[in-house]
CSV table of C-alpha atoms in Angstrom, one decimal:
chain,number,residue,atom,x,y,z
C,1,UNK,CA,154.6,109.2,131.1
C,2,UNK,CA,157.4,109.6,133.7
C,3,UNK,CA,159.0,106.5,135.3
C,4,UNK,CA,160.0,108.0,138.6
C,5,UNK,CA,156.9,110.0,139.4
C,6,UNK,CA,153.6,111.1,137.9
C,7,UNK,CA,152.2,114.5,138.5
C,8,UNK,CA,148.7,113.2,138.8
C,9,UNK,CA,147.3,109.7,139.5
C,10,UNK,CA,145.5,107.9,136.7
C,11,UNK,CA,141.9,108.9,136.7
C,12,UNK,CA,139.8,105.8,137.4
C,13,UNK,CA,137.7,104.8,134.4
C,14,UNK,CA,134.3,103.3,135.0
C,15,UNK,CA,134.3,100.5,132.5
C,16,UNK,CA,133.3,96.9,132.4
C,17,UNK,CA,135.9,94.3,131.7
C,18,UNK,CA,134.1,91.8,129.6
C,19,UNK,CA,136.4,89.0,130.5
C,20,UNK,CA,134.0,86.3,129.6
C,21,UNK,CA,133.5,87.9,126.1
C,22,UNK,CA,137.1,88.8,125.4
C,23,UNK,CA,139.6,86.1,125.6
C,24,UNK,CA,138.1,84.3,128.5
C,25,UNK,CA,140.4,81.3,127.8
C,26,UNK,CA,144.1,81.9,127.3
C,27,UNK,CA,145.4,81.0,123.9
C,28,UNK,CA,146.8,77.5,123.7
C,29,UNK,CA,150.6,77.2,123.6
C,30,UNK,CA,152.0,77.8,120.1
C,31,UNK,CA,153.6,75.2,117.8
C,32,UNK,CA,157.2,74.1,118.4
C,33,UNK,CA,158.5,76.3,115.6
C,34,UNK,CA,156.8,79.5,116.9
C,35,UNK,CA,158.9,82.6,117.6
C,36,UNK,CA,160.5,82.6,121.1
C,37,UNK,CA,160.8,86.3,121.7
C,38,UNK,CA,158.3,89.2,121.8
C,39,UNK,CA,159.9,91.1,119.0
C,40,UNK,CA,160.2,88.1,116.6
C,41,UNK,CA,156.7,87.0,117.3
C,42,UNK,CA,155.3,90.5,116.6
C,43,UNK,CA,157.3,90.7,113.3
C,44,UNK,CA,155.4,87.7,112.0
C,45,UNK,CA,152.4,90.0,111.5
C,46,UNK,CA,154.4,93.0,110.5
C,47,UNK,CA,154.2,94.7,113.9
C,48,UNK,CA,156.8,95.6,116.5
C,49,UNK,CA,157.0,94.9,120.3
C,50,UNK,CA,158.9,97.5,122.2
C,51,UNK,CA,159.8,98.8,125.6
C,52,UNK,CA,160.7,102.0,127.4
C,53,UNK,CA,164.3,102.3,128.3
C,54,UNK,CA,166.2,104.3,130.9
C,55,UNK,CA,169.8,105.3,130.0
C,56,UNK,CA,171.1,104.8,133.5
C,57,UNK,CA,170.0,101.1,133.5
C,58,UNK,CA,171.8,100.1,130.3
C,59,UNK,CA,174.8,99.0,132.4
C,60,UNK,CA,172.6,96.5,134.2
C,61,UNK,CA,173.4,93.2,132.5
C,62,UNK,CA,170.1,91.6,133.3
C,63,UNK,CA,168.2,94.7,132.1
C,64,UNK,CA,170.3,95.0,128.9
C,65,UNK,CA,170.1,91.3,128.2
C,66,UNK,CA,166.3,91.2,128.2
C,67,UNK,CA,166.2,94.4,126.2
C,68,UNK,CA,168.5,93.1,123.5
C,69,UNK,CA,166.8,89.7,123.4
C,70,UNK,CA,163.1,90.5,123.5
C,71,UNK,CA,162.3,93.9,122.0
C,72,UNK,CA,162.6,95.4,118.5
C,73,UNK,CA,161.4,99.0,119.3
C,74,UNK,CA,162.8,101.3,121.9
C,75,UNK,CA,161.3,104.4,123.6
C,76,UNK,CA,163.5,106.7,125.7
C,77,UNK,CA,161.6,106.9,129.1
C,78,UNK,CA,162.6,110.5,130.0
C,79,UNK,CA,165.8,111.3,128.1
C,80,UNK,CA,164.2,112.8,125.0
C,81,UNK,CA,161.7,115.0,126.8
C,82,UNK,CA,161.9,118.8,126.8
C,83,UNK,CA,163.6,119.2,130.2
C,84,UNK,CA,166.3,116.6,129.3
C,85,UNK,CA,167.0,117.8,125.7
C,86,UNK,CA,166.9,121.6,126.3
C,87,UNK,CA,167.8,122.3,130.0
C,88,UNK,CA,168.7,125.9,129.1
C,89,UNK,CA,167.0,127.9,126.4
C,90,UNK,CA,168.9,127.4,123.1
C,91,UNK,CA,171.3,124.9,124.7
C,92,UNK,CA,170.6,121.4,123.7
C,93,UNK,CA,171.8,118.2,125.5
C,94,UNK,CA,171.5,114.8,123.8
C,95,UNK,CA,174.0,112.7,125.7
C,96,UNK,CA,171.7,110.3,127.5
C,97,UNK,CA,169.2,110.2,124.6
C,98,UNK,CA,172.0,109.4,122.3
C,99,UNK,CA,173.1,106.5,124.5
C,100,UNK,CA,169.6,104.9,124.1
C,101,UNK,CA,169.3,105.7,120.4
C,102,UNK,CA,172.8,104.4,119.6
C,103,UNK,CA,172.4,101.3,121.6
C,104,UNK,CA,169.1,100.5,119.9
C,105,UNK,CA,170.3,101.1,116.4
C,106,UNK,CA,173.5,99.1,117.0
C,107,UNK,CA,171.3,96.2,118.0
C,108,UNK,CA,169.1,96.6,114.9
C,109,UNK,CA,166.2,98.1,116.8
C,110,UNK,CA,164.0,101.1,115.8
C,111,UNK,CA,163.3,104.1,118.0
C,112,UNK,CA,160.1,105.9,119.0
C,113,UNK,CA,160.8,109.5,120.0
C,114,UNK,CA,159.0,110.6,123.2
C,115,UNK,CA,158.1,113.5,123.4
C,116,UNK,CA,158.6,116.8,121.5
C,117,UNK,CA,155.9,119.0,123.2
C,118,UNK,CA,154.2,118.5,126.5
C,119,UNK,CA,152.8,120.6,129.3
C,120,UNK,CA,154.7,118.5,131.9
C,121,UNK,CA,158.5,118.0,132.3
C,122,UNK,CA,159.2,121.4,130.8
C,123,UNK,CA,162.5,122.9,131.7
C,124,UNK,CA,162.3,125.6,134.3
C,125,UNK,CA,163.0,128.4,131.9
C,126,UNK,CA,160.0,127.4,129.8
C,127,UNK,CA,157.6,127.0,132.7
C,128,UNK,CA,157.6,130.7,133.3
C,129,UNK,CA,157.0,131.7,129.6
C,130,UNK,CA,153.8,132.6,127.9
C,131,UNK,CA,152.3,134.0,124.7
C,132,UNK,CA,154.3,134.3,121.5
C,133,UNK,CA,157.6,133.9,123.4
C,134,UNK,CA,156.5,130.4,124.5
C,135,UNK,CA,155.0,129.5,121.1
C,136,UNK,CA,158.3,130.4,119.4
C,137,UNK,CA,160.4,128.5,122.0
C,138,UNK,CA,158.2,125.4,121.6
C,139,UNK,CA,158.5,125.5,117.8
C,140,UNK,CA,162.2,126.0,118.0
C,141,UNK,CA,162.5,123.0,120.4
C,142,UNK,CA,160.4,120.8,118.1
C,143,UNK,CA,162.5,121.8,115.1
C,144,UNK,CA,165.9,121.5,116.7
C,145,UNK,CA,165.3,118.1,118.3
C,146,UNK,CA,163.5,116.5,115.4
C,147,UNK,CA,166.2,117.8,113.0
C,148,UNK,CA,169.0,116.4,115.2
C,149,UNK,CA,167.5,112.9,115.1
C,150,UNK,CA,166.3,113.1,111.5
C,151,UNK,CA,166.5,109.7,109.9
C,152,UNK,CA,166.9,107.9,113.2
C,153,UNK,CA,163.4,107.9,114.6
C,154,UNK,CA,160.6,105.7,113.4
C,155,UNK,CA,157.8,107.8,115.0
C,156,UNK,CA,157.6,110.8,117.2
C,157,UNK,CA,155.1,111.5,119.9
C,158,UNK,CA,154.9,115.1,118.7
C,159,UNK,CA,152.4,116.2,121.3
C,160,UNK,CA,151.7,114.4,124.6
C,161,UNK,CA,148.6,114.5,126.9
C,162,UNK,CA,147.0,117.7,125.6
C,163,UNK,CA,143.4,116.8,126.4
C,164,UNK,CA,141.7,117.2,129.8
C,165,UNK,CA,140.3,114.4,131.9
C,166,UNK,CA,136.6,114.6,132.9
C,167,UNK,CA,133.3,114.8,131.0
C,168,UNK,CA,134.0,117.7,128.7
C,169,UNK,CA,136.3,116.2,126.1
C,170,UNK,CA,138.2,119.4,125.6
C,171,UNK,CA,141.8,120.5,125.8
C,172,UNK,CA,143.9,120.6,128.9
C,173,UNK,CA,144.5,124.1,130.3
C,174,UNK,CA,148.2,124.5,130.0
C,175,UNK,CA,150.7,127.2,129.2
C,176,UNK,CA,151.0,125.8,125.7
C,177,UNK,CA,147.2,125.7,125.2
C,178,UNK,CA,147.0,129.3,126.3
C,179,UNK,CA,149.3,130.3,123.3
C,180,UNK,CA,146.3,129.5,121.0
C,181,UNK,CA,144.2,126.5,120.1
C,182,UNK,CA,146.3,125.8,117.0
C,183,UNK,CA,149.4,125.0,119.0
C,184,UNK,CA,149.1,121.2,118.4
C,185,UNK,CA,148.7,121.7,114.7
C,186,UNK,CA,151.7,124.0,114.3
C,187,UNK,CA,153.8,121.6,116.4
C,188,UNK,CA,152.9,118.8,113.9
C,189,UNK,CA,153.7,121.0,110.9
C,190,UNK,CA,157.1,121.9,112.4
C,191,UNK,CA,157.9,118.2,113.1
C,192,UNK,CA,157.0,117.3,109.5
C,193,UNK,CA,159.3,120.0,108.1
C,194,UNK,CA,162.1,118.9,110.4
C,195,UNK,CA,161.9,115.2,109.7
C,196,UNK,CA,159.7,114.3,106.7
C,197,UNK,CA,160.2,110.6,107.0
C,198,UNK,CA,159.3,110.1,110.7
C,199,UNK,CA,155.7,109.1,111.6
C,200,UNK,CA,154.0,111.8,113.6
C,201,UNK,CA,151.8,110.7,116.5
C,202,UNK,CA,149.5,112.2,119.1
C,203,UNK,CA,149.9,110.4,122.4
C,204,UNK,CA,147.5,110.3,125.5
C,205,UNK,CA,146.2,108.3,128.4
C,206,UNK,CA,142.6,107.4,129.4
C,207,UNK,CA,141.6,107.4,125.8
C,208,UNK,CA,141.0,103.6,125.6
C,209,UNK,CA,137.3,103.6,126.1
C,210,UNK,CA,135.3,104.7,123.0
C,211,UNK,CA,132.4,106.0,125.1
C,212,UNK,CA,134.5,108.5,127.0
C,213,UNK,CA,134.4,112.2,126.2
C,214,UNK,CA,138.2,112.5,126.3
C,215,UNK,CA,138.5,109.8,123.6
C,216,UNK,CA,135.9,111.5,121.5
C,217,UNK,CA,137.7,114.8,121.9
C,218,UNK,CA,141.0,113.3,120.6
C,219,UNK,CA,139.0,111.6,117.8
C,220,UNK,CA,137.5,114.8,116.6
C,221,UNK,CA,140.9,116.5,116.6
C,222,UNK,CA,142.4,113.7,114.4
C,223,UNK,CA,139.4,113.8,112.1
C,224,UNK,CA,139.8,117.5,111.7
C,225,UNK,CA,143.5,117.2,111.1
C,226,UNK,CA,143.0,114.6,108.4
C,227,UNK,CA,140.3,116.6,106.7
C,228,UNK,CA,142.6,119.7,106.5
C,229,UNK,CA,145.8,117.9,105.6
C,230,UNK,CA,147.5,118.5,108.9
C,231,UNK,CA,150.4,116.0,109.0
C,232,UNK,CA,149.4,113.3,111.5
C,233,UNK,CA,150.2,109.7,110.9
C,234,UNK,CA,149.4,107.9,114.1
C,235,UNK,CA,147.7,108.0,117.5
C,236,UNK,CA,149.3,106.5,120.6
C,237,UNK,CA,147.2,104.9,123.4
C,238,UNK,CA,149.2,104.8,126.6
C,239,UNK,CA,146.9,102.0,128.0
C,240,UNK,CA,147.9,102.1,131.7
C,241,UNK,CA,145.4,99.6,133.3
C,242,UNK,CA,144.6,98.5,136.8
C,243,UNK,CA,141.5,97.3,138.7
C,244,UNK,CA,140.1,100.9,138.9
C,245,UNK,CA,140.9,101.5,135.3
C,246,UNK,CA,140.5,98.1,133.5
C,247,UNK,CA,140.7,97.1,129.9
C,248,UNK,CA,137.4,98.4,128.5
C,249,UNK,CA,135.2,95.9,126.6
C,250,UNK,CA,135.2,98.3,123.6
C,251,UNK,CA,139.0,98.7,123.5
C,252,UNK,CA,139.4,97.1,120.0
C,253,UNK,CA,136.5,99.2,118.7
C,254,UNK,CA,138.4,102.3,119.9
C,255,UNK,CA,141.6,101.3,118.1
C,256,UNK,CA,139.6,100.4,114.9
C,257,UNK,CA,137.6,103.6,114.8
C,258,UNK,CA,140.8,105.7,115.0
C,259,UNK,CA,142.4,103.5,112.3
C,260,UNK,CA,139.4,104.1,110.1
C,261,UNK,CA,140.4,107.8,110.0
C,262,UNK,CA,143.5,106.8,108.0
C,263,UNK,CA,146.1,106.8,110.8
C,264,UNK,CA,148.1,104.1,112.4
C,265,UNK,CA,147.3,103.2,116.0
C,266,UNK,CA,150.0,102.2,118.5
C,267,UNK,CA,149.9,101.0,122.1
C,268,UNK,CA,152.6,103.1,123.5
C,269,UNK,CA,153.0,102.8,127.3
C,270,UNK,CA,151.3,99.5,128.2
C,271,UNK,CA,151.3,98.3,131.8
C,272,UNK,CA,148.7,96.3,133.6
C,273,UNK,CA,148.8,96.0,137.4
C,274,UNK,CA,148.1,92.6,138.9
C,275,UNK,CA,149.6,89.1,138.9
C,276,UNK,CA,149.0,85.6,137.8
C,277,UNK,CA,146.3,84.4,135.4
C,278,UNK,CA,144.2,87.6,135.7
C,279,UNK,CA,147.1,89.8,134.6
C,280,UNK,CA,148.1,87.3,131.9
C,281,UNK,CA,144.6,87.3,130.5
C,282,UNK,CA,144.4,91.1,130.4
C,283,UNK,CA,147.7,91.3,128.6
C,284,UNK,CA,146.4,88.8,126.1
C,285,UNK,CA,143.2,90.8,125.6
C,286,UNK,CA,145.2,93.9,124.7
C,287,UNK,CA,147.5,92.0,122.4
C,288,UNK,CA,144.7,90.3,120.5
C,289,UNK,CA,142.9,93.7,120.1
C,290,UNK,CA,146.0,95.1,118.4
C,291,UNK,CA,146.4,92.1,116.2
C,292,UNK,CA,142.8,92.3,115.1
C,293,UNK,CA,143.2,95.9,113.8
C,294,UNK,CA,145.3,96.0,110.7
C,295,UNK,CA,146.6,99.5,111.3
C,296,UNK,CA,147.7,98.7,114.9
C,297,UNK,CA,151.4,98.7,114.1
C,298,UNK,CA,152.9,97.7,117.5
C,299,UNK,CA,152.9,97.6,121.2
C,300,UNK,CA,155.3,99.1,123.7
C,301,UNK,CA,155.4,98.2,127.4
C,302,UNK,CA,156.4,100.9,129.8
C,303,UNK,CA,159.5,99.2,131.3
C,304,UNK,CA,161.1,95.8,131.4
C,305,UNK,CA,161.0,94.4,134.9
C,306,UNK,CA,158.4,95.2,137.6
C,307,UNK,CA,161.1,97.0,139.5
C,308,UNK,CA,161.8,99.3,136.6
C,309,UNK,CA,158.2,100.5,136.5
C,310,UNK,CA,156.9,103.8,137.7
C,311,UNK,CA,154.1,101.7,139.2
C,312,UNK,CA,156.5,99.0,140.7
C,313,UNK,CA,154.2,98.2,143.7
C,314,UNK,CA,151.5,97.1,141.2
C,315,UNK,CA,153.9,94.6,139.5
C,316,UNK,CA,152.5,95.7,136.1
C,317,UNK,CA,155.1,94.3,133.6
C,318,UNK,CA,156.1,91.1,131.8
C,319,UNK,CA,159.2,90.3,133.8
C,320,UNK,CA,159.5,90.1,137.6
C,321,UNK,CA,162.1,92.0,139.7
C,322,UNK,CA,164.8,89.4,138.9
C,323,UNK,CA,164.1,89.4,135.2
C,324,UNK,CA,162.1,86.1,135.1
C,325,UNK,CA,159.3,85.7,132.6
C,326,UNK,CA,155.9,86.0,134.2
C,327,UNK,CA,152.6,84.4,133.2
C,328,UNK,CA,151.7,87.6,131.4
C,329,UNK,CA,154.8,87.3,129.2
C,330,UNK,CA,153.8,83.8,128.2
C,331,UNK,CA,150.2,84.8,127.4
C,332,UNK,CA,151.4,87.8,125.3
C,333,UNK,CA,153.9,85.7,123.4
C,334,UNK,CA,151.3,83.0,122.7
C,335,UNK,CA,148.9,85.7,121.4
C,336,UNK,CA,151.5,87.2,119.1
C,337,UNK,CA,152.4,83.7,117.7
C,338,UNK,CA,148.7,82.9,117.2
C,339,UNK,CA,148.3,86.0,115.0
C,340,UNK,CA,145.4,88.3,114.6
C,341,UNK,CA,141.8,88.3,113.4
C,342,UNK,CA,139.6,90.9,111.7
C,343,UNK,CA,137.3,93.5,113.0
C,344,UNK,CA,133.9,93.6,111.3
C,345,UNK,CA,133.4,97.3,112.2
C,346,UNK,CA,136.1,98.3,109.6
C,347,UNK,CA,134.7,100.9,107.2
C,348,UNK,CA,137.7,101.7,105.1
C,349,UNK,CA,138.7,99.6,102.0
C,350,UNK,CA,141.8,97.6,102.4
C,351,UNK,CA,143.4,95.7,99.5
C,352,UNK,CA,146.7,93.8,99.3
C,353,UNK,CA,148.7,93.2,96.2
C,354,UNK,CA,151.9,91.2,96.0
C,355,UNK,CA,154.1,91.6,93.0
C,356,UNK,CA,156.0,88.4,93.2
C,357,UNK,CA,155.3,85.1,95.0
C,358,UNK,CA,158.7,83.7,95.6
C,359,UNK,CA,161.6,86.2,95.3
C,360,UNK,CA,164.7,84.8,93.8
C,361,UNK,CA,168.0,85.0,95.8
C,362,UNK,CA,169.2,88.6,96.2
C,363,UNK,CA,165.8,90.0,95.1
C,364,UNK,CA,162.8,91.4,96.9
C,365,UNK,CA,159.1,91.7,96.6
C,366,UNK,CA,156.7,94.5,97.5
C,367,UNK,CA,153.0,94.4,98.6
C,368,UNK,CA,150.6,97.2,99.4
C,369,UNK,CA,147.9,97.6,102.0
C,370,UNK,CA,145.6,100.5,100.9
C,371,UNK,CA,143.2,102.4,103.0
C,372,UNK,CA,141.1,104.6,100.6
C,373,UNK,CA,138.4,107.1,101.5
C,374,UNK,CA,136.5,109.7,99.5
C,375,UNK,CA,139.2,112.4,99.5
C,376,UNK,CA,142.4,110.4,99.8
C,377,UNK,CA,144.3,107.4,100.9
C,378,UNK,CA,147.1,105.9,103.0
C,379,UNK,CA,149.3,103.2,101.5
C,380,UNK,CA,151.6,101.0,103.5
C,381,UNK,CA,154.2,99.2,101.4
C,382,UNK,CA,155.8,96.0,102.8
C,383,UNK,CA,159.3,95.2,101.3
C,384,UNK,CA,160.3,91.5,101.7
C,385,UNK,CA,163.7,90.1,101.1
C,386,UNK,CA,164.3,86.9,99.2
C,387,UNK,CA,166.6,84.2,100.2
C,388,UNK,CA,169.5,86.6,100.5
C,389,UNK,CA,169.7,89.7,102.8
C,390,UNK,CA,169.1,93.2,101.3
C,391,UNK,CA,171.6,96.0,101.8
C,392,UNK,CA,169.4,98.5,100.1
C,393,UNK,CA,166.2,98.5,98.0
C,394,UNK,CA,164.0,100.6,95.7
C,395,UNK,CA,160.3,100.3,95.0
C,396,UNK,CA,158.4,101.9,92.1
C,397,UNK,CA,154.7,102.6,92.3
C,398,UNK,CA,152.2,103.9,89.8
C,399,UNK,CA,149.9,106.7,90.9
C,400,UNK,CA,147.7,107.5,88.0
C,401,UNK,CA,144.8,109.4,89.7
C,402,UNK,CA,146.4,110.6,92.9
C,403,UNK,CA,149.2,112.8,94.4
C,404,UNK,CA,151.5,112.0,97.3
C,405,UNK,CA,151.1,114.5,100.1
C,406,UNK,CA,153.4,113.0,102.8
C,407,UNK,CA,155.5,109.9,103.4
C,408,UNK,CA,157.6,108.1,106.0
C,409,UNK,CA,160.5,105.6,106.3
C,410,UNK,CA,161.5,106.0,102.6
C,411,UNK,CA,163.0,108.6,100.3
C,412,UNK,CA,160.9,109.4,97.3
C,413,UNK,CA,161.3,110.8,93.8
C,414,UNK,CA,158.1,112.2,92.3
C,415,UNK,CA,154.6,112.9,93.6
C,416,UNK,CA,152.4,111.3,90.9
C,417,UNK,CA,152.7,109.0,88.0
C,418,UNK,CA,155.7,106.7,88.4
C,419,UNK,CA,157.0,107.4,91.9
C,420,UNK,CA,160.3,105.8,93.1
C,421,UNK,CA,161.0,105.0,96.7
C,422,UNK,CA,164.3,104.0,98.3
C,423,UNK,CA,165.4,103.0,101.7
C,424,UNK,CA,166.5,105.4,104.4
C,425,UNK,CA,169.5,104.5,106.5
C,426,UNK,CA,167.8,102.6,109.3
C,427,UNK,CA,165.8,100.2,107.0
C,428,UNK,CA,168.3,99.5,104.3
C,429,UNK,CA,169.4,96.2,105.8
C,430,UNK,CA,166.7,93.5,105.6
C,431,UNK,CA,167.6,89.9,106.6
C,432,UNK,CA,166.8,87.0,104.2
C,433,UNK,CA,163.1,86.4,104.4
C,434,UNK,CA,162.6,89.5,106.5
C,435,UNK,CA,160.6,92.6,105.8
C,436,UNK,CA,160.4,96.3,106.4
C,437,UNK,CA,157.6,98.9,105.7
C,438,UNK,CA,157.3,102.4,104.5
C,439,UNK,CA,154.2,104.4,103.8
C,440,UNK,CA,152.7,107.5,102.3
C,441,UNK,CA,149.5,109.5,102.3
C,442,UNK,CA,147.9,111.0,99.2
C,443,UNK,CA,145.0,112.9,97.8
C,444,UNK,CA,142.7,111.3,95.1
C,445,UNK,CA,142.9,107.6,94.4
C,446,UNK,CA,145.6,105.2,95.3
C,447,UNK,CA,144.2,102.4,93.2
C,448,UNK,CA,146.6,100.5,90.8
C,449,UNK,CA,149.8,101.2,92.7
C,450,UNK,CA,151.4,97.9,91.6
C,451,UNK,CA,154.6,98.2,93.7
C,452,UNK,CA,157.7,96.6,92.3
C,453,UNK,CA,160.9,96.1,94.3
C,454,UNK,CA,164.5,95.8,93.2
C,455,UNK,CA,167.5,95.3,95.4
C,456,UNK,CA,170.1,98.1,95.2
């Protein structure tokens, strides 16, 4: 999504907002010892709370102050898109993107990369290309940019907005689509080769309602990718809402059904037009839906203050033009502090095993959340520091009847049997009592992983 303009208006979605059924009463204020910032509150459930950032606003002290205080994940608003990073063919420009990435990492925040391949915001030289020349240029772009940021990106929106609006549920007609229907698959494969440890996401808008054809089209693609071993780790839901396109009553069901395919789900560009208690309640509904789905790993709002939004007239964000917290901020923070529930529609099997109850000083523990299906599994390992901070860690797992086929946020040794995992540069430092996560996908069975952590 572009901050300064949007090539097309959001398509109104006919959906019923079941306000009475979903969070009709705002959650009560949290206890006195609850987290006081969005990022810290999200971390309590192993999630993140991020925002989109514009490089030219980092010099604004109010803007930067809120960013540094509240958020633990950063997405570059426009600075990592194709026109910004490769303005001339074969000549790459990372200056503004680097400002955002470096600022985030210096503040201990992670980064979502947005976006490697998109029909919009292509540089002029690419807009006039077609066929194999365009395909090769797209693949070179994905490879070069993902390689440049290797080890610095938590997750990439590899492909953005590739499905058409309307009743068909098919692909959008674009110059990239006309290079062949496999263009999305090859982009994901190129991204995996360029940065094996980054999570790879497909990102789109108007996919929030489970009953809509566009949602079903994306679902079928992800299902196909998972069945054939195409490397996809997550699906991003932009979730731009207003009165014409409200939060659908089946929003949580949508998130859960995608998660059941063995991918993470992330709310990637959240903004909700409105004000007062109505807006606050809708933000709380979305937050609670994410918390209720175990594989919903985080929420990103698309901007900081209302004046920073591409929809500024709709006042859609958590801070007003002056940087003051709105009612929507308070309702979101309260929901994060209250924690999540469970969704009875879950069909995958999830188990959690913790290898130690109370880590000793300087030590760490590891636990696993396992999603197993007939052909394979996805394991998410949570590393928790003891009463002293970690400066590095290693985890061993036992994979007796399965094989690792892909991983993220850790360096591994081995594919089966005893597999050793160690931190990458951005998650080596874990504060006392804090945690970080890595994960991997495999074929066969993931039962009996028994992760064990040691400080290094």
